[in-house]
């Protein structure tokens, strides 16, 4: 089946996507909110439980398949992309959701994440980023900020943190988005990812209530959020702060800058209109330092290209065309010989 052929939509409710398993994360964990956002999104996109698969690796986020009433694989640390690739090639009709964390997907599984992105397998990749190893009791992770105190960095981490979205762009991903666990916009981000044909990468900032509490409150807290969050909409100006500020391009330095918007005249201020197909601006948005800039959220980049499974299965179809399967002929092809017994009969 060509992945451009849409999967038939079915009518379900949130309850249809809830399992009988007790949801077990630490009380207050951001994973609860993400789970509900996904379970609310699936009926709205017309997903079919019999054709939906959640694939995870190892970590707190990787308990996800137990809690979604669909098919699921709880696999090996960092190897969920490899399993997802095999599942999609075996049955392209399946809708694949890959669930990973900043440790699972950016450390031991970094190479697998890179390859599923560059190959452009048609799937949704949700990377829960809490900037810590939660399941293994609070060690610093690839995304932990410099100075993070943990059992493995008691004097503070000296590592420069990895940026999941920058990594994804560098790996050739064609869809990059960001959200956070309790945001009302998260379902819209998930819908956009699902509508994309190819590997859709979503970084979801997730609060670890035990080992990295309130790490993202500086931009995720509801009070004053309009000054600290830039929710990107394709074809709309990059405005925040209730429309009083915007993002413009510094043509000389080839960087982004914050500008003031007077009387709603964003054009006069030089505010950029978001174009999800502009890869260069997407890189700049990913690299914007929080503090001087707001946190860029929503769909940062969306520019589809042919998928991996289309190429593989198309090549396979071409190789089979006009040929008749004959295992005996195949085995006898090339350099073969017959071993006779002592009386000259074939053994």
Short mmCIF file of the C-alpha atoms (twelve columns), coordinates in Angstrom:
data_MODEL
# 
_entry.id   MODEL 
# 
loop_
_atom_site.group_PDB 
_atom_site.id 
_atom_site.type_symbol 
_atom_site.label_atom_id 
_atom_site.label_alt_id 
_atom_site.label_comp_id 
_atom_site.label_asym_id 
_atom_site.label_seq_id 
_atom_site.Cartn_x 
_atom_site.Cartn_y 
_atom_site.Cartn_z 
_atom_site.pdbx_PDB_model_num 
ATOM 1   C CA . UNK A 1   0.000   0.000   0.000   1 
ATOM 2   C CA . UNK A 2   1.328   3.451   -0.901  1 
ATOM 3   C CA . UNK A 3   1.529   5.597   2.227   1 
ATOM 4   C CA . UNK A 4   -0.151  8.458   0.381   1 
ATOM 5   C CA . UNK A 5   -3.354  6.423   0.439   1 
ATOM 6   C CA . UNK A 6   -5.153  7.651   3.564   1 
ATOM 7   C CA . UNK A 7   -6.068  5.141   6.250   1 
ATOM 8   C CA . UNK A 8   -9.850  4.946   6.549   1 
ATOM 9   C CA . UNK A 9   -11.048 7.041   9.485   1 
ATOM 10  C CA . UNK A 10  -13.185 5.482   12.200  1 
ATOM 11  C CA . UNK A 11  -15.320 7.010   14.918  1 
ATOM 12  C CA . UNK A 12  -14.054 6.528   18.465  1 
ATOM 13  C CA . UNK A 13  -14.091 8.329   21.793  1 
ATOM 14  C CA . UNK A 14  -11.406 8.989   24.376  1 
ATOM 15  C CA . UNK A 15  -12.666 5.994   26.375  1 
ATOM 16  C CA . UNK A 16  -11.988 3.707   23.412  1 
ATOM 17  C CA . UNK A 17  -8.278  4.514   23.745  1 
ATOM 18  C CA . UNK A 18  -7.998  3.851   27.481  1 
ATOM 19  C CA . UNK A 19  -6.811  0.433   28.633  1 
ATOM 20  C CA . UNK A 20  -7.665  -1.459  31.813  1 
ATOM 21  C CA . UNK A 21  -4.103  -0.980  33.073  1 
ATOM 22  C CA . UNK A 22  -3.468  1.233   36.087  1 
ATOM 23  C CA . UNK A 23  -1.525  4.276   34.876  1 
ATOM 24  C CA . UNK A 24  1.583   4.320   37.026  1 
ATOM 25  C CA . UNK A 25  3.816   7.358   36.927  1 
ATOM 26  C CA . UNK A 26  4.829   9.521   39.866  1 
ATOM 27  C CA . UNK A 27  1.929   11.712  41.044  1 
ATOM 28  C CA . UNK A 28  2.177   15.018  39.186  1 
ATOM 29  C CA . UNK A 29  4.319   13.633  36.355  1 
ATOM 30  C CA . UNK A 30  3.862   15.444  33.047  1 
ATOM 31  C CA . UNK A 31  3.413   12.105  31.304  1 
ATOM 32  C CA . UNK A 32  -0.200  11.978  32.530  1 
ATOM 33  C CA . UNK A 33  -1.031  15.167  30.628  1 
ATOM 34  C CA . UNK A 34  0.727   13.947  27.480  1 
ATOM 35  C CA . UNK A 35  -1.159  10.648  27.628  1 
ATOM 36  C CA . UNK A 36  -4.499  12.462  27.841  1 
ATOM 37  C CA . UNK A 37  -3.515  14.799  25.004  1 
ATOM 38  C CA . UNK A 38  -2.740  11.806  22.793  1 
ATOM 39  C CA . UNK A 39  -5.926  9.953   23.796  1 
ATOM 40  C CA . UNK A 40  -7.976  13.057  22.978  1 
ATOM 41  C CA . UNK A 41  -6.200  13.540  19.659  1 
ATOM 42  C CA . UNK A 42  -6.662  10.007  18.331  1 
ATOM 43  C CA . UNK A 43  -10.483 10.202  18.028  1 
ATOM 44  C CA . UNK A 44  -10.250 13.653  16.460  1 
ATOM 45  C CA . UNK A 45  -7.981  12.429  13.647  1 
ATOM 46  C CA . UNK A 46  -10.191 9.363   13.086  1 
ATOM 47  C CA . UNK A 47  -7.481  6.895   14.116  1 
ATOM 48  C CA . UNK A 48  -8.341  3.198   14.018  1 
ATOM 49  C CA . UNK A 49  -7.242  1.236   17.124  1 
ATOM 50  C CA . UNK A 50  -6.835  -1.904  14.998  1 
ATOM 51  C CA . UNK A 51  -4.326  -0.117  12.746  1 
ATOM 52  C CA . UNK A 52  -2.504  1.972   15.345  1 
ATOM 53  C CA . UNK A 53  0.778   0.924   16.958  1 
ATOM 54  C CA . UNK A 54  2.684   2.598   19.791  1 
ATOM 55  C CA . UNK A 55  6.367   1.644   19.984  1 
ATOM 56  C CA . UNK A 56  8.629   2.600   22.882  1 
ATOM 57  C CA . UNK A 57  12.112  1.933   24.198  1 
ATOM 58  C CA . UNK A 58  13.102  2.131   27.876  1 
ATOM 59  C CA . UNK A 59  12.347  4.903   30.358  1 
ATOM 60  C CA . UNK A 60  9.405   6.523   32.116  1 
ATOM 61  C CA . UNK A 61  7.860   7.574   28.786  1 
ATOM 62  C CA . UNK A 62  8.190   4.032   27.483  1 
ATOM 63  C CA . UNK A 63  5.308   2.769   29.635  1 
ATOM 64  C CA . UNK A 64  3.052   4.538   27.134  1 
ATOM 65  C CA . UNK A 65  1.997   1.481   25.049  1 
ATOM 66  C CA . UNK A 66  0.422   -0.142  28.135  1 
ATOM 67  C CA . UNK A 67  -2.003  2.754   28.497  1 
ATOM 68  C CA . UNK A 68  -3.265  3.156   24.916  1 
ATOM 69  C CA . UNK A 69  -5.891  0.678   23.665  1 
ATOM 70  C CA . UNK A 70  -4.127  -0.245  20.436  1 
ATOM 71  C CA . UNK A 71  -1.251  -2.438  19.397  1 
ATOM 72  C CA . UNK A 72  2.010   -1.729  21.197  1 
ATOM 73  C CA . UNK A 73  5.629   -2.774  21.554  1 
ATOM 74  C CA . UNK A 74  7.726   -2.038  24.641  1 
ATOM 75  C CA . UNK A 75  11.150  -2.694  23.171  1 
ATOM 76  C CA . UNK A 76  14.866  -2.317  23.901  1 
ATOM 77  C CA . UNK A 77  16.670  0.758   25.213  1 
ATOM 78  C CA . UNK A 78  17.074  3.207   22.319  1 
ATOM 79  C CA . UNK A 79  15.981  0.745   19.630  1 
ATOM 80  C CA . UNK A 80  12.330  1.702   19.195  1 
ATOM 81  C CA . UNK A 81  13.045  3.337   15.772  1 
ATOM 82  C CA . UNK A 82  14.462  0.054   14.462  1 
ATOM 83  C CA . UNK A 83  11.350  -1.851  15.567  1 
ATOM 84  C CA . UNK A 84  9.107   0.859   14.134  1 
ATOM 85  C CA . UNK A 85  10.900  0.616   10.786  1 
ATOM 86  C CA . UNK A 86  10.393  -3.150  10.633  1 
ATOM 87  C CA . UNK A 87  6.731   -2.862  11.603  1 
ATOM 88  C CA . UNK A 88  6.039   -0.215  8.958   1 
ATOM 89  C CA . UNK A 89  7.804   -2.160  6.197   1 
ATOM 90  C CA . UNK A 90  5.954   -5.351  7.155   1 
ATOM 91  C CA . UNK A 91  2.576   -3.588  7.112   1 
ATOM 92  C CA . UNK A 92  2.552   -0.042  5.643   1 
ATOM 93  C CA . UNK A 93  -1.148  0.322   6.533   1 
ATOM 94  C CA . UNK A 94  -0.275  0.671   10.216  1 
ATOM 95  C CA . UNK A 95  -0.137  4.091   11.849  1 
ATOM 96  C CA . UNK A 96  3.070   4.183   13.910  1 
ATOM 97  C CA . UNK A 97  3.579   6.365   16.992  1 
ATOM 98  C CA . UNK A 98  7.078   6.196   18.445  1 
ATOM 99  C CA . UNK A 99  7.493   7.206   22.103  1 
ATOM 100 C CA . UNK A 100 10.921  7.993   23.533  1 
ATOM 101 C CA . UNK A 101 12.692  10.245  26.028  1 
ATOM 102 C CA . UNK A 102 15.733  12.492  26.058  1 
ATOM 103 C CA . UNK A 103 17.843  9.672   27.488  1 
ATOM 104 C CA . UNK A 104 16.389  6.821   25.439  1 
ATOM 105 C CA . UNK A 105 16.278  8.739   22.154  1 
ATOM 106 C CA . UNK A 106 19.273  11.071  22.408  1 
ATOM 107 C CA . UNK A 107 21.871  8.901   24.146  1 
ATOM 108 C CA . UNK A 108 21.928  5.138   23.647  1 
ATOM 109 C CA . UNK A 109 19.342  5.489   20.878  1 
ATOM 110 C CA . UNK A 110 20.777  8.587   19.216  1 
ATOM 111 C CA . UNK A 111 21.993  6.691   16.164  1 
ATOM 112 C CA . UNK A 112 18.638  4.962   15.717  1 
ATOM 113 C CA . UNK A 113 16.793  8.273   16.043  1 
ATOM 114 C CA . UNK A 114 19.091  9.778   13.418  1 
ATOM 115 C CA . UNK A 115 18.458  6.975   10.938  1 
ATOM 116 C CA . UNK A 116 14.670  6.901   11.266  1 
ATOM 117 C CA . UNK A 117 14.680  10.659  10.615  1 
ATOM 118 C CA . UNK A 118 17.039  10.675  7.637   1 
ATOM 119 C CA . UNK A 119 15.215  7.711   6.085   1 
ATOM 120 C CA . UNK A 120 11.913  9.533   6.585   1 
ATOM 121 C CA . UNK A 121 9.806   6.646   7.794   1 
ATOM 122 C CA . UNK A 122 6.150   7.648   7.922   1 
ATOM 123 C CA . UNK A 123 5.580   7.811   11.689  1 
ATOM 124 C CA . UNK A 124 5.112   10.226  14.579  1 
ATOM 125 C CA . UNK A 125 8.056   10.498  16.980  1 
ATOM 126 C CA . UNK A 126 7.248   11.972  20.391  1 
ATOM 127 C CA . UNK A 127 10.385  12.732  22.399  1 
ATOM 128 C CA . UNK A 128 9.540   13.546  26.023  1 
ATOM 129 C CA . UNK A 129 12.261  15.891  27.235  1 
ATOM 130 C CA . UNK A 130 12.502  16.303  31.015  1 
ATOM 131 C CA . UNK A 131 16.271  16.975  30.943  1 
ATOM 132 C CA . UNK A 132 16.991  14.122  33.360  1 
ATOM 133 C CA . UNK A 133 17.063  10.321  33.628  1 
ATOM 134 C CA . UNK A 134 13.931  9.722   35.683  1 
ATOM 135 C CA . UNK A 135 13.492  5.942   35.663  1 
ATOM 136 C CA . UNK A 136 17.076  5.298   36.788  1 
ATOM 137 C CA . UNK A 137 16.847  7.820   39.632  1 
ATOM 138 C CA . UNK A 138 17.908  11.230  38.472  1 
ATOM 139 C CA . UNK A 139 21.215  11.042  36.622  1 
ATOM 140 C CA . UNK A 140 21.931  13.897  34.215  1 
ATOM 141 C CA . UNK A 141 20.901  13.256  30.599  1 
ATOM 142 C CA . UNK A 142 22.100  14.501  27.186  1 
ATOM 143 C CA . UNK A 143 19.700  17.456  27.437  1 
ATOM 144 C CA . UNK A 144 20.489  18.451  31.041  1 
ATOM 145 C CA . UNK A 145 21.665  22.035  31.349  1 
ATOM 146 C CA . UNK A 146 25.145  22.971  32.465  1 
ATOM 147 C CA . UNK A 147 25.277  23.099  36.246  1 
ATOM 148 C CA . UNK A 148 22.630  20.393  36.741  1 
ATOM 149 C CA . UNK A 149 23.212  18.656  40.079  1 
ATOM 150 C CA . UNK A 150 22.510  14.928  40.006  1 
ATOM 151 C CA . UNK A 151 23.862  11.661  41.465  1 
ATOM 152 C CA . UNK A 152 26.292  11.462  38.539  1 
ATOM 153 C CA . UNK A 153 27.151  15.193  38.543  1 
ATOM 154 C CA . UNK A 154 27.206  16.183  42.241  1 
ATOM 155 C CA . UNK A 155 29.269  19.294  41.444  1 
ATOM 156 C CA . UNK A 156 27.081  20.248  38.500  1 
ATOM 157 C CA . UNK A 157 27.135  19.049  34.900  1 
ATOM 158 C CA . UNK A 158 29.836  20.554  32.694  1 
ATOM 159 C CA . UNK A 159 28.371  19.072  29.483  1 
ATOM 160 C CA . UNK A 160 26.832  21.317  26.883  1 
ATOM 161 C CA . UNK A 161 23.247  20.044  26.451  1 
ATOM 162 C CA . UNK A 162 22.026  18.539  23.205  1 
ATOM 163 C CA . UNK A 163 19.100  20.192  21.425  1 
ATOM 164 C CA . UNK A 164 16.650  17.506  20.200  1 
ATOM 165 C CA . UNK A 165 15.144  19.746  17.510  1 
ATOM 166 C CA . UNK A 166 18.570  20.864  16.249  1 
ATOM 167 C CA . UNK A 167 19.607  17.203  16.176  1 
ATOM 168 C CA . UNK A 168 16.482  16.301  14.195  1 
ATOM 169 C CA . UNK A 169 17.031  19.089  11.669  1 
ATOM 170 C CA . UNK A 170 20.661  18.038  11.276  1 
ATOM 171 C CA . UNK A 171 19.568  14.448  10.688  1 
ATOM 172 C CA . UNK A 172 17.364  15.555  7.794   1 
ATOM 173 C CA . UNK A 173 13.940  15.503  9.466   1 
ATOM 174 C CA . UNK A 174 11.208  17.107  7.377   1 
ATOM 175 C CA . UNK A 175 8.859   17.926  10.269  1 
ATOM 176 C CA . UNK A 176 9.915   19.536  13.540  1 
ATOM 177 C CA . UNK A 177 7.569   20.701  16.291  1 
ATOM 178 C CA . UNK A 178 7.613   21.578  19.970  1 
ATOM 179 C CA . UNK A 179 5.066   21.563  22.754  1 
ATOM 180 C CA . UNK A 180 4.870   20.966  26.476  1 
ATOM 181 C CA . UNK A 181 2.938   18.542  28.620  1 
ATOM 182 C CA . UNK A 182 0.109   20.690  30.026  1 
ATOM 183 C CA . UNK A 183 -0.336  22.992  27.039  1 
ATOM 184 C CA . UNK A 184 -3.815  23.198  25.500  1 
ATOM 185 C CA . UNK A 185 -2.060  23.533  22.129  1 
ATOM 186 C CA . UNK A 186 -0.373  20.128  22.350  1 
ATOM 187 C CA . UNK A 187 -3.242  18.234  20.610  1 
ATOM 188 C CA . UNK A 188 -3.024  20.662  17.666  1 
ATOM 189 C CA . UNK A 189 0.703   19.973  17.398  1 
ATOM 190 C CA . UNK A 190 0.026   16.231  17.425  1 
ATOM 191 C CA . UNK A 191 -2.617  16.618  14.709  1 
ATOM 192 C CA . UNK A 192 -0.188  18.535  12.503  1 
ATOM 193 C CA . UNK A 193 2.435   15.824  13.028  1 
ATOM 194 C CA . UNK A 194 -0.033  13.108  12.084  1 
ATOM 195 C CA . UNK A 195 -1.081  14.993  8.943   1 
ATOM 196 C CA . UNK A 196 2.554   15.120  7.791   1 
ATOM 197 C CA . UNK A 197 3.587   12.302  5.450   1 
ATOM 198 C CA . UNK A 198 6.962   11.143  6.730   1 
ATOM 199 C CA . UNK A 199 8.902   11.189  9.997   1 
ATOM 200 C CA . UNK A 200 7.278   13.831  12.202  1 
ATOM 201 C CA . UNK A 201 9.462   14.767  15.184  1 
ATOM 202 C CA . UNK A 202 7.812   16.394  18.212  1 
ATOM 203 C CA . UNK A 203 9.847   17.492  21.230  1 
ATOM 204 C CA . UNK A 204 7.540   17.642  24.255  1 
ATOM 205 C CA . UNK A 205 8.894   19.387  27.348  1 
ATOM 206 C CA . UNK A 206 7.795   17.251  30.285  1 
ATOM 207 C CA . UNK A 207 7.947   18.036  33.983  1 
ATOM 208 C CA . UNK A 208 9.720   15.429  36.125  1 
ATOM 209 C CA . UNK A 209 8.101   16.129  39.479  1 
ATOM 210 C CA . UNK A 210 10.700  14.147  41.456  1 
ATOM 211 C CA . UNK A 211 14.141  14.738  39.943  1 
ATOM 212 C CA . UNK A 212 13.809  17.938  37.891  1 
ATOM 213 C CA . UNK A 213 10.733  19.709  39.203  1 
ATOM 214 C CA . UNK A 214 9.472   22.836  37.424  1 
ATOM 215 C CA . UNK A 215 12.442  22.950  35.062  1 
ATOM 216 C CA . UNK A 216 10.284  24.533  32.356  1 
ATOM 217 C CA . UNK A 217 8.204   26.855  34.538  1 
ATOM 218 C CA . UNK A 218 10.158  29.844  33.232  1 
ATOM 219 C CA . UNK A 219 8.183   29.596  29.981  1 
ATOM 220 C CA . UNK A 220 5.439   27.029  30.714  1 
ATOM 221 C CA . UNK A 221 3.861   28.709  33.758  1 
ATOM 222 C CA . UNK A 222 0.419   30.105  32.849  1 
ATOM 223 C CA . UNK A 223 1.017   33.538  34.416  1 
ATOM 224 C CA . UNK A 224 2.769   35.765  31.913  1 
ATOM 225 C CA . UNK A 225 2.991   32.970  29.339  1 
ATOM 226 C CA . UNK A 226 2.132   35.352  26.495  1 
ATOM 227 C CA . UNK A 227 5.474   37.121  27.052  1 
ATOM 228 C CA . UNK A 228 7.527   33.929  27.122  1 
ATOM 229 C CA . UNK A 229 5.887   31.709  24.495  1 
ATOM 230 C CA . UNK A 230 5.932   32.138  20.717  1 
ATOM 231 C CA . UNK A 231 3.276   29.848  19.249  1 
ATOM 232 C CA . UNK A 232 4.038   29.565  15.549  1 
ATOM 233 C CA . UNK A 233 1.265   29.430  12.954  1 
ATOM 234 C CA . UNK A 234 2.033   28.943  9.277   1 
ATOM 235 C CA . UNK A 235 1.307   32.111  7.282   1 
ATOM 236 C CA . UNK A 236 0.939   34.264  10.395  1 
ATOM 237 C CA . UNK A 237 3.364   36.856  11.834  1 
ATOM 238 C CA . UNK A 238 5.650   35.757  14.674  1 
ATOM 239 C CA . UNK A 239 4.036   37.814  17.431  1 
ATOM 240 C CA . UNK A 240 4.030   37.383  21.209  1 
ATOM 241 C CA . UNK A 241 3.426   39.506  24.273  1 
ATOM 242 C CA . UNK A 242 -0.206  40.043  23.247  1 
ATOM 243 C CA . UNK A 243 0.965   41.333  19.898  1 
ATOM 244 C CA . UNK A 244 3.282   43.996  21.305  1 
ATOM 245 C CA . UNK A 245 6.473   42.170  20.355  1 
ATOM 246 C CA . UNK A 246 7.625   40.101  17.395  1 
ATOM 247 C CA . UNK A 247 10.509  38.267  15.802  1 
ATOM 248 C CA . UNK A 248 12.336  39.967  12.926  1 
ATOM 249 C CA . UNK A 249 15.378  39.121  10.840  1 
ATOM 250 C CA . UNK A 250 18.571  41.073  11.356  1 
ATOM 251 C CA . UNK A 251 19.675  41.142  7.717   1 
ATOM 252 C CA . UNK A 252 23.238  42.244  8.481   1 
ATOM 253 C CA . UNK A 253 23.963  39.659  11.176  1 
ATOM 254 C CA . UNK A 254 21.717  36.997  9.603   1 
ATOM 255 C CA . UNK A 255 20.176  36.307  12.981  1 
ATOM 256 C CA . UNK A 256 16.775  36.808  14.579  1 
ATOM 257 C CA . UNK A 257 15.942  39.692  16.880  1 
ATOM 258 C CA . UNK A 258 13.053  40.809  19.072  1 
ATOM 259 C CA . UNK A 259 11.301  43.995  17.954  1 
ATOM 260 C CA . UNK A 260 8.570   46.142  19.479  1 
ATOM 261 C CA . UNK A 261 5.258   46.393  17.614  1 
ATOM 262 C CA . UNK A 262 3.464   49.739  17.829  1 
ATOM 263 C CA . UNK A 263 -0.290  50.041  17.282  1 
ATOM 264 C CA . UNK A 264 -0.446  46.517  15.878  1 
ATOM 265 C CA . UNK A 265 1.635   47.473  12.830  1 
ATOM 266 C CA . UNK A 266 3.806   44.356  12.747  1 
ATOM 267 C CA . UNK A 267 4.743   44.875  9.105   1 
ATOM 268 C CA . UNK A 268 6.354   48.238  9.847   1 
ATOM 269 C CA . UNK A 269 8.309   46.554  12.647  1 
ATOM 270 C CA . UNK A 270 9.638   43.967  10.182  1 
ATOM 271 C CA . UNK A 271 8.086   40.960  11.916  1 
ATOM 272 C CA . UNK A 272 8.576   37.705  9.981   1 
ATOM 273 C CA . UNK A 273 5.603   35.744  8.663   1 
ATOM 274 C CA . UNK A 274 6.074   32.090  9.575   1 
ATOM 275 C CA . UNK A 275 6.760   29.807  6.612   1 
ATOM 276 C CA . UNK A 276 6.950   26.189  7.746   1 
ATOM 277 C CA . UNK A 277 8.911   25.236  4.611   1 
ATOM 278 C CA . UNK A 278 11.785  27.635  5.390   1 
ATOM 279 C CA . UNK A 279 14.497  25.386  6.796   1 
ATOM 280 C CA . UNK A 280 16.960  28.216  7.499   1 
ATOM 281 C CA . UNK A 281 14.484  30.108  9.681   1 
ATOM 282 C CA . UNK A 282 13.559  26.822  11.395  1 
ATOM 283 C CA . UNK A 283 17.211  26.417  12.401  1 
ATOM 284 C CA . UNK A 284 17.224  29.945  13.820  1 
ATOM 285 C CA . UNK A 285 14.012  29.348  15.755  1 
ATOM 286 C CA . UNK A 286 15.419  26.155  17.279  1 
ATOM 287 C CA . UNK A 287 18.610  27.938  18.324  1 
ATOM 288 C CA . UNK A 288 16.895  31.031  19.821  1 
ATOM 289 C CA . UNK A 289 18.194  31.378  23.397  1 
ATOM 290 C CA . UNK A 290 15.381  31.544  25.908  1 
ATOM 291 C CA . UNK A 291 15.494  34.693  27.991  1 
ATOM 292 C CA . UNK A 292 16.340  37.256  25.377  1 
ATOM 293 C CA . UNK A 293 13.807  35.420  23.181  1 
ATOM 294 C CA . UNK A 294 10.538  33.591  23.895  1 
ATOM 295 C CA . UNK A 295 10.363  29.803  23.564  1 
ATOM 296 C CA . UNK A 296 9.438   28.849  19.988  1 
ATOM 297 C CA . UNK A 297 6.556   26.362  20.109  1 
ATOM 298 C CA . UNK A 298 4.226   24.716  17.601  1 
ATOM 299 C CA . UNK A 299 5.259   23.556  14.127  1 
ATOM 300 C CA . UNK A 300 8.692   24.963  13.330  1 
ATOM 301 C CA . UNK A 301 9.284   23.108  10.057  1 
ATOM 302 C CA . UNK A 302 7.088   21.072  7.722   1 
ATOM 303 C CA . UNK A 303 8.289   20.232  4.209   1 
ATOM 304 C CA . UNK A 304 7.359   16.668  3.130   1 
ATOM 305 C CA . UNK A 305 9.311   14.434  0.805   1 
ATOM 306 C CA . UNK A 306 8.817   10.787  -0.335  1 
ATOM 307 C CA . UNK A 307 8.868   8.288   2.511   1 
ATOM 308 C CA . UNK A 308 11.258  5.441   3.198   1 
ATOM 309 C CA . UNK A 309 8.673   2.677   2.964   1 
ATOM 310 C CA . UNK A 310 7.404   3.986   -0.381  1 
ATOM 311 C CA . UNK A 311 10.932  3.789   -1.790  1 
ATOM 312 C CA . UNK A 312 11.664  0.332   -0.352  1 
ATOM 313 C CA . UNK A 313 8.345   -1.242  -1.307  1 
ATOM 314 C CA . UNK A 314 8.391   0.444   -4.710  1 
ATOM 315 C CA . UNK A 315 11.840  -0.978  -5.376  1 
ATOM 316 C CA . UNK A 316 10.663  -4.414  -4.248  1 
ATOM 317 C CA . UNK A 317 7.636   -4.241  -6.546  1 
ATOM 318 C CA . UNK A 318 9.840   -3.253  -9.474  1 
ATOM 319 C CA . UNK A 319 12.212  -6.131  -8.774  1 
ATOM 320 C CA . UNK A 320 9.313   -8.631  -8.742  1 
ATOM 321 C CA . UNK A 321 7.584   -7.341  -11.850 1 
ATOM 322 C CA . UNK A 322 7.358   -9.929  -14.620 1 
ATOM 323 C CA . UNK A 323 9.025   -12.628 -12.539 1 
ATOM 324 C CA . UNK A 324 7.683   -15.923 -11.221 1 
ATOM 325 C CA . UNK A 325 8.747   -17.050 -7.761  1 
ATOM 326 C CA . UNK A 326 10.691  -20.329 -8.046  1 
ATOM 327 C CA . UNK A 327 12.648  -21.274 -4.941  1 
ATOM 328 C CA . UNK A 328 14.167  -24.392 -6.522  1 
ATOM 329 C CA . UNK A 329 15.488  -22.385 -9.449  1 
ATOM 330 C CA . UNK A 330 16.889  -19.781 -7.120  1 
ATOM 331 C CA . UNK A 331 18.720  -22.382 -5.033  1 
ATOM 332 C CA . UNK A 332 20.187  -23.997 -8.147  1 
ATOM 333 C CA . UNK A 333 21.381  -20.687 -9.561  1 
ATOM 334 C CA . UNK A 334 25.111  -19.969 -9.787  1 
ATOM 335 C CA . UNK A 335 27.842  -22.326 -8.692  1 
ATOM 336 C CA . UNK A 336 26.127  -25.500 -7.530  1 
ATOM 337 C CA . UNK A 337 27.120  -29.129 -7.433  1 
ATOM 338 C CA . UNK A 338 25.639  -32.481 -6.478  1 
ATOM 339 C CA . UNK A 339 27.276  -34.752 -3.889  1 
ATOM 340 C CA . UNK A 340 26.961  -38.419 -4.887  1 
ATOM 341 C CA . UNK A 341 27.109  -41.385 -2.546  1 
ATOM 342 C CA . UNK A 342 29.639  -44.184 -3.006  1 
ATOM 343 C CA . UNK A 343 27.430  -45.890 -5.597  1 
ATOM 344 C CA . UNK A 344 27.114  -42.787 -7.723  1 
ATOM 345 C CA . UNK A 345 23.615  -41.868 -6.644  1 
ATOM 346 C CA . UNK A 346 22.797  -38.299 -5.563  1 
ATOM 347 C CA . UNK A 347 23.071  -38.122 -1.790  1 
# 
